[in-house]
Coordinates of C-alpha atoms and ligand atoms in Angstrom, one line a residue:
X5 CA -217.8 8.5 -150.1
X6 CA -216.2 8.1 -146.6
X7 CA -213.7 5.9 -148.0
X8 CA -212.5 8.3 -150.4
X9 CA -212.4 11.2 -147.7
X10 CA -210.7 9.3 -145.3
X11 CA -208.2 8.3 -148.1
X12 CA -207.5 11.9 -149.0
X13 CA -207.0 13.1 -145.3
X14 CA -204.4 10.2 -144.7
X15 CA -202.6 11.3 -148.1
X16 CA -202.8 15.1 -146.8
X17 CA -201.7 14.3 -143.1
X18 CA -198.7 11.9 -144.7
X19 CA -198.2 14.8 -147.2
X20 CA -197.8 17.3 -144.5
X21 CA -195.6 15.5 -141.8
X22 CA -193.3 14.8 -144.8
X23 CA -193.4 18.1 -145.8
X24 CA -192.5 19.6 -141.9
X25 CA -189.7 16.7 -141.5
X26 CA -188.0 17.4 -144.7
X27 CA -185.1 18.4 -142.6
X28 CA -184.9 15.6 -140.5
X29 CA -181.7 14.4 -142.5
X30 CA -180.2 17.6 -143.1
X31 CA -177.0 16.8 -141.4
X32 CA -176.9 12.9 -142.6
X33 CA -177.0 14.6 -146.2
X34 CA -174.0 16.8 -145.1
X35 CA -172.3 13.5 -143.9
X36 CA -172.2 14.4 -140.5
X37 CA -173.3 12.1 -137.8
X38 CA -176.8 13.4 -136.0
X39 CA -179.1 12.6 -132.8
X40 CA -182.1 11.2 -134.5
X41 CA -185.0 13.7 -134.1
X42 CA -188.7 12.6 -133.4
X43 CA -191.7 15.0 -134.4
X44 CA -192.3 17.5 -133.3
X45 CA -189.8 18.1 -130.5
X46 CA -186.7 17.2 -132.7
X47 CA -183.8 15.8 -130.8
X48 CA -182.9 18.2 -127.8
X49 CA -186.8 19.4 -126.4
X50 CA -188.6 16.3 -126.1
X51 CA -187.1 14.6 -123.3
X52 CA -186.9 17.8 -121.9
X53 CA -190.5 18.8 -122.0
X54 CA -191.6 15.9 -120.8
X55 CA -190.0 16.0 -117.8
X56 CA -188.6 12.6 -118.2
X57 CA -184.7 13.6 -118.2
X58 CA -182.4 16.0 -117.1
X59 CA -180.7 18.6 -119.7
X60 CA -177.5 17.4 -118.0
X61 CA -178.2 14.0 -118.4
X62 CA -179.5 14.4 -121.7
X63 CA -176.7 16.1 -123.3
X64 CA -174.0 14.5 -121.5
X65 CA -175.5 11.2 -123.2
X66 CA -175.5 13.1 -126.6
X67 CA -172.2 14.1 -126.2
X68 CA -170.8 10.6 -125.3
X69 CA -172.7 9.1 -128.3
X70 CA -170.3 11.1 -130.6
X71 CA -166.7 11.5 -131.3
X72 CA -166.3 14.2 -133.7
X73 CA -165.8 18.0 -133.1
X74 CA -169.6 18.6 -133.8
X75 CA -172.7 16.8 -134.6
X76 CA -176.0 17.3 -135.5
X77 CA -179.4 18.0 -134.0
X78 CA -182.8 19.5 -134.4
X79 CA -185.1 21.9 -131.9
X80 CA -188.8 21.3 -133.0
X81 CA -188.1 21.2 -137.1
X82 CA -184.8 23.3 -137.5
X83 CA -181.7 21.7 -137.7
X84 CA -178.9 22.5 -134.8
X85 CA -175.2 22.3 -134.8
X86 CA -174.0 21.3 -131.8
X87 CA -170.1 21.8 -130.5
X88 CA -167.8 19.4 -128.5
X89 CA -164.6 20.8 -129.2
X90 CA -163.3 23.9 -127.2
X91 CA -161.3 25.2 -129.9
X92 CA -164.4 25.5 -132.1
X93 CA -166.3 26.8 -129.2
X94 CA -163.8 29.9 -129.0
X95 CA -164.2 30.4 -132.7
X96 CA -168.2 30.8 -132.2
X97 CA -168.0 33.2 -129.0
X98 CA -165.2 34.9 -129.5
X99 CA -163.4 35.4 -132.4
X100 CA -166.6 35.5 -134.8
X101 CA -168.4 36.8 -132.1
X102 CA -169.9 39.4 -134.8
X103 CA -171.8 36.9 -136.7
X104 CA -173.2 35.0 -133.3
X105 CA -174.3 38.2 -131.0
X106 CA -177.7 36.7 -130.1
X107 CA -179.0 33.4 -128.2
X108 CA -180.9 30.8 -130.1
X109 CA -184.9 32.0 -130.2
X110 CA -184.3 35.7 -129.6
X111 CA -187.2 38.1 -129.8
X112 CA -188.0 39.3 -133.2
X113 CA -188.7 43.4 -133.7
X114 CA -192.6 41.7 -134.7
X115 CA -192.6 40.1 -131.2
X116 CA -191.6 43.2 -129.6
X117 CA -193.9 45.2 -130.9
X118 CA -197.3 43.3 -130.4
X119 CA -196.2 42.0 -126.6
X120 CA -198.1 42.5 -123.3
X121 CA -196.8 45.2 -121.3
X122 CA -195.5 42.3 -118.6
X123 CA -193.8 40.6 -121.9
X124 CA -192.1 44.0 -122.8
X125 CA -190.2 43.8 -119.6
X126 CA -189.0 40.6 -120.4
X127 CA -188.1 41.7 -123.9
X128 CA -185.9 44.4 -122.8
X129 CA -183.5 42.2 -120.6
X130 CA -180.1 41.5 -121.1
X131 CA -180.7 37.7 -121.6
X132 CA -183.3 38.4 -124.6
X133 CA -182.3 41.7 -126.5
X134 CA -180.7 40.9 -129.8
X135 CA -178.7 42.8 -132.1
X136 CA -177.3 46.4 -131.7
X137 CA -179.9 46.8 -129.0
X138 CA -178.1 44.2 -126.9
X139 CA -175.1 45.6 -127.7
X140 CA -175.7 49.1 -126.7
X141 CA -177.4 48.0 -123.2
X142 CA -174.8 45.3 -122.7
X143 CA -171.8 48.1 -122.9
X144 CA -173.8 50.3 -120.5
X145 CA -173.9 47.6 -118.1
X146 CA -170.8 45.8 -118.5
X147 CA -169.2 48.4 -116.1
X148 CA -171.5 47.5 -113.2
X149 CA -169.1 44.5 -111.8
X150 CA -165.5 45.3 -112.0
X151 CA -163.6 44.4 -109.0
X152 CA -163.7 48.4 -108.1
X153 CA -167.6 47.9 -107.8
X154 CA -167.1 44.6 -106.1
X155 CA -165.5 45.9 -103.4
X156 CA -168.6 48.1 -102.3
X157 CA -171.3 45.3 -102.8
X158 CA -168.8 43.0 -101.0
X159 CA -170.0 45.2 -97.5
X160 CA -173.2 44.5 -98.4
X161 CA -172.6 40.8 -98.4
X162 CA -171.0 40.9 -95.1
X163 CA -174.5 41.5 -93.5
X164 CA -175.9 38.6 -95.5
X165 CA -172.9 36.3 -94.4
X166 CA -173.4 37.1 -90.8
X167 CA -177.4 36.3 -91.2
X168 CA -176.4 32.8 -93.0
X169 CA -173.9 32.0 -90.2
X170 CA -176.7 32.6 -87.4
X171 CA -179.2 30.4 -89.3
X172 CA -176.8 27.3 -89.7
X173 CA -175.6 27.9 -85.9
X174 CA -179.5 27.5 -84.7
X175 CA -179.7 24.3 -86.5
X176 CA -176.0 23.0 -85.1
X177 CA -177.0 24.1 -81.5
X178 CA -180.4 21.9 -81.8
X179 CA -177.9 19.2 -83.3
X180 CA -180.7 19.4 -86.4
X181 CA -179.9 18.4 -90.0
X182 CA -181.1 21.0 -92.4
X183 CA -181.5 21.4 -96.0
X184 CA -178.7 23.2 -98.4
X185 CA -181.0 24.7 -101.2
X186 CA -183.2 26.8 -98.9
X187 CA -180.4 27.9 -96.9
X188 CA -178.6 28.7 -100.0
X189 CA -181.6 30.4 -101.7
X190 CA -182.0 32.8 -99.0
X191 CA -178.4 33.8 -98.9
X192 CA -178.1 34.5 -102.9
X193 CA -181.6 36.3 -102.6
X194 CA -180.7 38.4 -99.6
X195 CA -177.3 39.4 -101.5
X196 CA -178.8 39.9 -104.8
X197 CA -181.8 42.0 -103.8
X198 CA -180.0 44.3 -101.0
X199 CA -176.7 44.8 -103.9
X200 CA -179.2 45.0 -106.8
X201 CA -182.0 47.3 -105.3
X202 CA -181.2 48.2 -101.8
X203 CA -184.1 45.9 -100.7
X204 CA -183.8 43.6 -97.8
X205 CA -185.9 40.5 -98.9
X206 CA -185.6 39.4 -95.5
X207 CA -185.6 35.8 -96.1
X208 CA -183.8 34.4 -93.4
X209 CA -186.4 35.7 -90.9
X210 CA -189.6 34.2 -92.8
X211 CA -190.5 31.1 -93.6
X212 CA -191.3 32.5 -97.1
X213 CA -191.7 36.7 -97.7
X214 CA -193.8 37.4 -100.4
X215 CA -190.5 39.0 -102.5
X216 CA -189.2 34.9 -102.3
X217 CA -192.6 33.8 -103.1
X218 CA -193.1 36.0 -106.2
X219 CA -189.5 35.0 -107.0
X220 CA -189.8 31.1 -106.9
X221 CA -193.2 31.9 -109.1
X222 CA -191.2 33.3 -112.1
X223 CA -189.3 29.8 -112.2
X224 CA -192.0 27.7 -111.5
X225 CA -192.7 25.1 -114.6
X226 CA -196.9 24.8 -114.4
X227 CA -198.1 23.0 -117.5
X228 CA -199.7 25.9 -118.7
X229 CA -196.5 27.9 -118.5
X230 CA -194.8 25.3 -120.7
X231 CA -197.3 24.9 -122.8
X232 CA -197.1 28.6 -123.6
X233 CA -193.1 28.6 -123.5
X234 CA -193.3 25.9 -126.3
X235 CA -195.9 27.4 -128.5
X236 CA -193.9 30.8 -128.5
X237 CA -190.7 28.9 -130.1
X238 CA -193.5 28.5 -133.0
X239 CA -192.6 30.9 -135.7
X240 CA -195.2 33.9 -135.6
X241 CA -196.8 32.6 -132.5
X242 CA -195.5 35.3 -130.2
X243 CA -196.9 38.2 -132.2
X244 CA -200.2 36.2 -132.2
X245 CA -200.1 35.6 -128.3
X246 CA -199.3 39.5 -128.0
X247 CA -202.2 40.7 -130.0
X248 CA -204.4 38.2 -127.8
X249 CA -203.2 39.8 -124.6
X250 CA -201.7 36.3 -123.8
X251 CA -198.5 36.7 -121.4
X252 CA -195.8 34.3 -121.8
X253 CA -193.9 35.5 -119.2
X254 CA -195.8 35.4 -115.8
X255 CA -197.9 38.6 -115.3
X256 CA -198.7 38.8 -111.6
X257 CA -195.2 38.2 -110.8
X258 CA -193.8 40.3 -113.3
X259 CA -195.9 43.0 -112.2
X260 CA -194.7 42.5 -108.2
X261 CA -191.1 42.9 -109.2
X262 CA -192.1 45.9 -111.8
X263 CA -193.5 47.8 -108.9
X264 CA -191.2 47.3 -106.0
X265 CA -188.0 48.3 -108.2
X266 CA -189.9 51.0 -109.9
X267 CA -191.0 52.1 -106.1
X268 CA -187.3 51.9 -105.6
X269 CA -186.0 54.3 -108.2
X270 CA -188.5 56.9 -107.0
X271 CA -187.2 56.7 -103.4
X272 CA -183.7 56.8 -104.4
X273 CA -184.2 59.6 -106.7
X274 CA -186.9 61.8 -104.2
X275 CA -184.0 61.1 -100.8
X276 CA -181.0 61.4 -103.2
X277 CA -179.3 58.7 -101.4
X278 CA -176.4 57.2 -102.6
X279 CA -176.1 53.3 -102.4
X280 CA -173.6 52.7 -104.8
X281 CA -175.9 49.6 -105.8
X282 CA -176.9 48.9 -109.0
X283 CA -179.9 51.0 -109.2
X284 CA -177.6 54.1 -108.6
X285 CA -175.5 53.1 -111.0
X286 CA -178.3 52.2 -113.4
X287 CA -179.6 55.8 -112.7
X288 CA -176.1 57.5 -113.5
X289 CA -176.3 55.6 -117.0
X290 CA -180.0 57.2 -117.7
X291 CA -178.2 60.4 -116.8
X292 CA -175.5 59.8 -119.3
X293 CA -172.8 59.6 -116.8
X294 CA -169.7 57.9 -117.6
X295 CA -168.6 54.7 -115.7
X296 CA -165.1 53.7 -115.8
X297 CA -163.5 50.8 -115.7
X298 CA -160.0 50.5 -115.0
X299 CA -158.5 48.5 -117.4
X300 CA -156.3 46.6 -115.1
X301 CA -159.4 45.4 -113.2
X302 CA -160.0 43.1 -116.1
X303 CA -158.7 39.2 -116.4
X304 CA -158.7 37.0 -119.4
X305 CA -161.9 36.2 -119.7
X306 CA -163.2 39.9 -119.5
X307 CA -161.1 40.8 -121.9
X308 CA -162.7 38.0 -124.3
X309 CA -165.9 39.7 -123.2
X310 CA -165.3 43.2 -124.1
X311 CA -167.2 44.3 -127.1
X312 CA -164.9 45.5 -130.0
X313 CA -165.8 48.0 -132.8
X314 CA -167.8 51.2 -132.4
X315 CA -171.1 50.4 -130.2
X316 CA -174.1 52.9 -130.6
X317 CA -174.9 54.5 -127.3
X318 CA -177.9 52.5 -125.1
X319 CA -181.3 54.7 -124.9
X320 CA -181.3 53.6 -121.2
X321 CA -184.9 54.3 -120.4
X322 CA -187.1 53.6 -116.9
X323 CA -188.3 50.3 -118.6
X324 CA -185.2 49.2 -119.6
X325 CA -183.9 50.0 -116.1
X326 CA -186.3 48.3 -114.4
X327 CA -186.1 45.0 -117.0
X328 CA -182.4 45.0 -116.1
X329 CA -182.4 45.4 -112.4
X330 CA -185.2 42.5 -112.5
X331 CA -182.9 40.2 -114.8
X332 CA -180.0 40.2 -112.3
X333 CA -182.7 39.2 -109.6
X334 CA -183.8 36.3 -111.8
X335 CA -180.2 35.5 -113.2
X336 CA -178.4 35.7 -110.1
X337 CA -180.8 33.8 -107.8
X338 CA -181.2 30.2 -108.7
X339 CA -178.0 29.7 -110.8
X340 CA -176.0 30.9 -107.5
X341 CA -178.1 28.9 -105.0
X342 CA -178.1 25.8 -106.8
X343 CA -173.9 25.8 -107.4
X344 CA -173.7 27.0 -103.4
X345 CA -175.7 23.8 -102.5
X346 CA -173.6 21.4 -104.4
X347 CA -170.3 22.8 -103.5
X348 CA -171.7 22.8 -99.7
X349 CA -173.0 18.9 -100.1
X350 CA -169.5 18.2 -101.9
X351 CA -167.4 19.5 -98.9
X352 CA -169.6 17.9 -96.4
X353 CA -169.1 14.5 -98.1
X354 CA -165.4 14.7 -98.1
X355 CA -163.4 15.3 -95.0
X356 CA -160.1 15.5 -97.1
X357 CA -161.4 18.3 -99.3
X358 CA -163.1 20.3 -96.0
X359 CA -159.5 19.8 -94.3
X360 CA -157.5 21.1 -96.8
X361 CA -160.2 24.0 -96.8
X362 CA -160.2 24.9 -93.6
X363 CA -156.6 24.8 -93.2
X364 CA -156.6 27.6 -95.7
X365 CA -159.4 29.6 -94.2
X366 CA -158.2 29.7 -91.0
X367 CA -155.4 31.6 -91.9
X368 CA -157.6 34.5 -92.3
X369 CA -159.6 36.5 -89.3
X370 CA -161.2 39.7 -91.4
X371 CA -160.7 38.7 -95.0
X372 CA -160.9 41.8 -97.4
X373 CA -162.4 41.4 -101.0
X374 CA -159.0 40.9 -102.6
X375 CA -158.3 38.3 -99.5
X376 CA -160.9 36.4 -101.2
X377 CA -159.9 36.6 -104.6
X378 CA -156.5 35.1 -103.7
X379 CA -157.2 31.8 -102.0
X380 CA -156.1 29.3 -104.4
X381 CA -157.9 26.4 -102.7
X382 CA -161.2 27.9 -102.3
X383 CA -161.0 29.1 -105.9
X384 CA -160.5 25.5 -106.9
X385 CA -163.5 24.4 -105.0
X386 CA -165.8 26.6 -106.4
X387 CA -164.4 26.2 -109.8
X388 CA -164.7 22.5 -109.6
X389 CA -168.7 22.7 -108.4
X390 CA -168.9 25.2 -111.4
X391 CA -167.8 22.3 -113.7
X392 CA -169.1 19.1 -112.3
X393 CA -172.8 21.1 -111.9
X394 CA -172.8 23.7 -114.8
X395 CA -175.9 25.3 -114.2
X396 CA -176.6 26.1 -117.9
X397 CA -175.5 22.9 -119.5
X398 CA -175.4 24.5 -123.2
X399 CA -175.0 27.6 -124.3
X400 CA -176.8 28.7 -128.0
X401 CA -175.7 31.5 -130.5
X402 CA -177.7 32.5 -133.8
X403 CA -175.9 32.6 -136.8
X404 CA -176.5 36.0 -138.4
X405 CA -175.1 34.9 -142.0
X406 CA -174.4 32.0 -144.1
X407 CA -171.0 30.9 -142.4
X408 CA -168.8 28.2 -142.7
X409 CA -167.3 26.6 -139.5
X410 CA -163.5 26.2 -140.1
X411 CA -161.8 23.2 -139.3
X412 CA -164.6 21.0 -139.5
X413 CA -165.7 23.0 -143.0
X414 CA -169.5 22.6 -142.0
X415 CA -171.8 25.4 -143.7
X416 CA -174.4 27.2 -141.1
X417 CA -177.2 28.7 -142.6
X418 CA -178.5 32.1 -141.8
X419 CA -180.9 31.8 -138.9
X420 CA -179.3 28.6 -137.8
X421 CA -178.5 28.4 -134.5
X422 CA -175.4 26.6 -132.9
X423 CA -175.0 25.1 -129.4
X424 CA -172.0 24.3 -127.5
X425 CA -172.3 21.3 -125.2
X426 CA -171.0 22.8 -122.2
X427 CA -172.1 19.4 -119.8
X428 CA -170.3 17.2 -122.4
X429 CA -167.0 19.1 -122.5
X430 CA -166.9 19.3 -118.4
X431 CA -167.5 15.7 -118.2
X432 CA -165.1 14.8 -120.9
X433 CA -162.2 12.4 -119.4
X434 CA -160.1 14.0 -122.1
X435 CA -160.1 17.2 -120.7
X436 CA -160.9 16.2 -116.5
X437 CA -159.7 12.6 -115.4
X438 CA -162.6 10.5 -114.0
X439 CA -165.1 13.3 -114.2
X440 CA -167.5 11.7 -111.9
X441 CA -165.4 12.4 -109.2
X442 CA -165.2 15.9 -107.1
X443 CA -161.7 17.0 -107.6
X444 CA -161.0 20.6 -106.9
X445 CA -157.2 19.7 -108.2
X446 CA -158.6 19.8 -111.5
X447 CA -158.4 23.8 -111.0
X448 CA -154.4 24.1 -109.9
X449 CA -152.6 26.2 -111.9
X450 CA -150.6 23.3 -112.8
X451 CA -153.9 21.3 -114.3
X452 CA -155.2 24.4 -115.9
X453 CA -151.9 24.8 -117.8
X454 CA -152.3 21.2 -119.4
X455 CA -156.0 22.1 -120.4
X456 CA -157.6 24.2 -123.6
X457 CA -159.2 27.1 -121.6
X458 CA -162.5 26.9 -123.1
X459 CA -163.0 23.2 -121.7
X460 CA -164.7 25.1 -118.5
X461 CA -167.7 27.4 -119.9
X462 CA -169.8 27.7 -116.6
X463 CA -170.4 31.2 -117.4
X464 CA -169.8 30.9 -121.1
X465 CA -167.4 33.1 -123.0
X466 CA -166.9 36.0 -124.9
X467 CA -168.8 39.3 -125.1
X468 CA -172.2 37.3 -124.4
X469 CA -171.2 35.4 -121.4
X470 CA -172.2 35.9 -117.9
X471 CA -172.0 39.8 -116.7
X472 CA -172.5 38.5 -113.3
X473 CA -169.9 36.2 -112.7
X474 CA -167.5 38.2 -110.4
X475 CA -170.7 38.7 -108.3
X476 CA -171.3 35.1 -108.3
X477 CA -168.1 33.7 -107.7
X478 CA -168.0 36.3 -104.6
X479 CA -171.0 34.9 -103.2
X480 CA -169.6 31.6 -103.3
X481 CA -166.7 32.2 -102.1
X482 CA -167.9 33.8 -98.9
X483 CA -170.7 31.5 -98.3
X484 CA -167.9 28.7 -98.3
X485 CA -165.4 30.5 -96.4
X486 CA -167.6 31.4 -93.7
X487 CA -169.5 28.2 -93.5
X488 CA -165.8 25.9 -93.2
X489 CA -164.1 28.4 -91.1
X490 CA -167.3 28.2 -88.6
X491 CA -168.4 24.7 -88.6
X492 CA -167.6 21.3 -89.6
X493 CA -170.0 20.4 -92.5
X494 CA -171.1 16.4 -91.7
X495 CA -173.0 13.6 -93.4
X496 CA -175.8 12.7 -91.9
X497 CA -178.2 9.9 -92.2
X498 CA -180.5 12.2 -94.6
X499 CA -177.6 13.0 -96.7
X500 CA -178.1 11.3 -100.3
X501 CA -175.5 8.9 -101.2
X502 CA -176.3 8.5 -104.9
X503 CA -176.5 11.9 -107.4
X504 CA -179.5 12.3 -109.4
X505 CA -180.8 15.3 -111.5
X506 CA -184.0 16.7 -111.0
X507 CA -185.4 16.3 -114.7
X508 CA -188.4 18.8 -113.7
X509 CA -185.8 21.6 -113.3
X510 CA -184.5 23.9 -115.6
X511 CA -181.0 23.9 -113.8
X512 CA -178.6 21.3 -112.7
X513 CA -180.2 20.6 -109.5
X514 CA -180.2 17.6 -107.4
X515 CA -183.7 15.4 -107.7
X516 CA -183.4 14.6 -103.7
X517 CA -183.2 17.4 -101.2
X518 CA -179.4 17.9 -100.1
X519 CA -179.4 17.6 -96.3
X520 CA -176.2 17.6 -94.0
X521 CA -175.5 18.9 -90.3
X522 CA -172.8 21.6 -88.9
X523 CA -171.2 21.3 -85.9
X524 CA -169.6 24.5 -84.3
X525 CA -165.6 24.5 -84.5
X526 CA -164.3 25.1 -81.3
Ligands
LIG24 C1 -172.9 30.3 -110.5 C2 -174.0 31.4 -111.0 C3 -174.4 31.9 -112.3 C4 -174.0 31.1 -113.6 C5 -173.4 29.3 -113.4 C6 -174.4 31.9 -114.4 C7 -173.9 31.4 -115.9 C8 -174.5 31.7 -116.9 C9 -174.4 31.9 -118.2 C10 -174.0 30.4 -118.7 C11 -175.0 32.6 -119.0 C12 -174.8 32.6 -120.5 C13 -173.7 32.7 -121.2 C14 -173.3 32.8 -122.6 O1 -174.5 32.5 -123.3 O2 -172.7 32.8 -122.8 C15 -175.5 33.6 -118.1 C16 -175.9 35.0 -118.7 C17 -176.2 35.8 -117.6 N1 -175.9 35.7 -116.6 FE1 -175.4 34.4 -115.2 N2 -174.8 32.9 -114.2 C18 -174.4 33.0 -112.6 C19 -174.9 34.1 -111.9 C20 -175.3 35.5 -112.3 C21 -175.6 36.6 -111.5 C22 -174.9 36.5 -109.7 C23 -175.9 37.3 -112.3 C24 -176.2 39.2 -111.8 C25 -176.0 39.5 -110.6 C26 -176.1 36.9 -113.8 C27 -176.7 37.8 -114.7 C28 -177.0 37.1 -116.2 C29 -177.1 38.0 -116.9 C30 -177.9 39.2 -116.9 C31 -176.7 37.4 -118.5 C32 -177.2 37.3 -119.9 C33 -176.0 38.7 -120.3 C34 -176.0 38.8 -121.7 O3 -176.7 38.0 -122.4 O4 -175.5 39.9 -122.0 N3 -175.8 35.7 -113.5 N4 -175.3 33.2 -116.6

């Protein structure tokens, strides 16, 4: 009897496995090269979930294994299409945007309905909203970072830059080596909290303020958080977790920011104070005041990012405001800090790059916002840092309808996800000769003219691209400018020679601490 039961069990398990993995040959059947999936994670997530490989390395390897414009892959049991070609990236991200509005794994209305309060906050953020709801919130928030508004934030960032310099000075006076990520994290935390919610995070004055502790907590990858995240990707699980009162997001830290931002809004309303920061701008949006954008403020990236056609006006309630003030803190903290870290590290490693940058920055005593936007070599160094160390190694979009991707003639089913392999494109020698080398000259006007404009995607592209790009660029430029103008950045015994990416980080971070020294310029 037990033998029959065992045989039956084996048959059921095999049949179930066959059923679940029935789509694992989806791309091969269409004649397209694919990355071989392993059950149950597919071809993309397994290594990442196990923390064995950084996404930067994994996606680069996958890109280099293929030589077609697109290739197939799998996330769990689902086929995804991966783009290697900048022109096809443009078609998906910009030209046919109306079919590719959402990122993959976007929330379903069902998930929203049954989620816990703290998950609801996450569900109202720009990063996770979908369809018309996203369009209306995004169009309300878009004018927030135009160059006119950035000039006001520039003044707030000056104060943070001074604290940044004081900290480097203290290390240099003691001839002490210092770790860059910690320093840059303090810079970006203070500038985003001050510009977004008018809150002085005080990062430069304490080892770890309660603000920083909670912000870091939101990014920490514990086994439980990872388990819940992976579970939430399984269809139907979000709603179930919500019904059981289990938060996918980190409830304690989310509540901390919810309370902080709410208190900031209330204080602002009571005092009537105008700081012209994000909270002010969002309160004006809630009151239905028009925030204008001068068309002449928009560059090519932003013109591509404009939403075309009629957009329903957002219902901008207080929860939406808090959720989006919070997402600015989150999306703007680690991404910018990590890029800044790499940029300062590369400057310290190359005497020649540092000399060229120094020659440029020393021409300015007290640069204005416009000056910062017009320093060509500084711009090249920042762009090269974003190329070599893209914080989002891939960009994803879900297809809203059955769709044929032109040129390669590949059918994409409704609901299927398309990924653009950003890091692969950034390291393709056809786009950037000697891609492992840090070479700011990749971004001279002449070099850019020889390349497809979509071969550079650190902030994504199109209407769903990074809303905080101008803010991030200004922070990066200010930090690099003041550091190089006031100090010689130097390698020291602790500076790593070989770069390795951290497989445990969700960003393109270094596995080893990036440590340098600084000497005051006379
Ligand atoms: C070096 C720094 C940064 C990098 C590399 C970066 C990169 C990105 C990327 C690649 C995306 C996805 C784009 C797409 O899907 O096409 C994104 C989205 C986003 N970023 Fe950034 N970002 C940075 C800084 C910031 C800052 C400073 C803020 C806020 C102040 C911010 C806020 C956002 C938001 C809210 C979204 C979601 C936009 C939407 O879905 O409508 N980011 N970012």
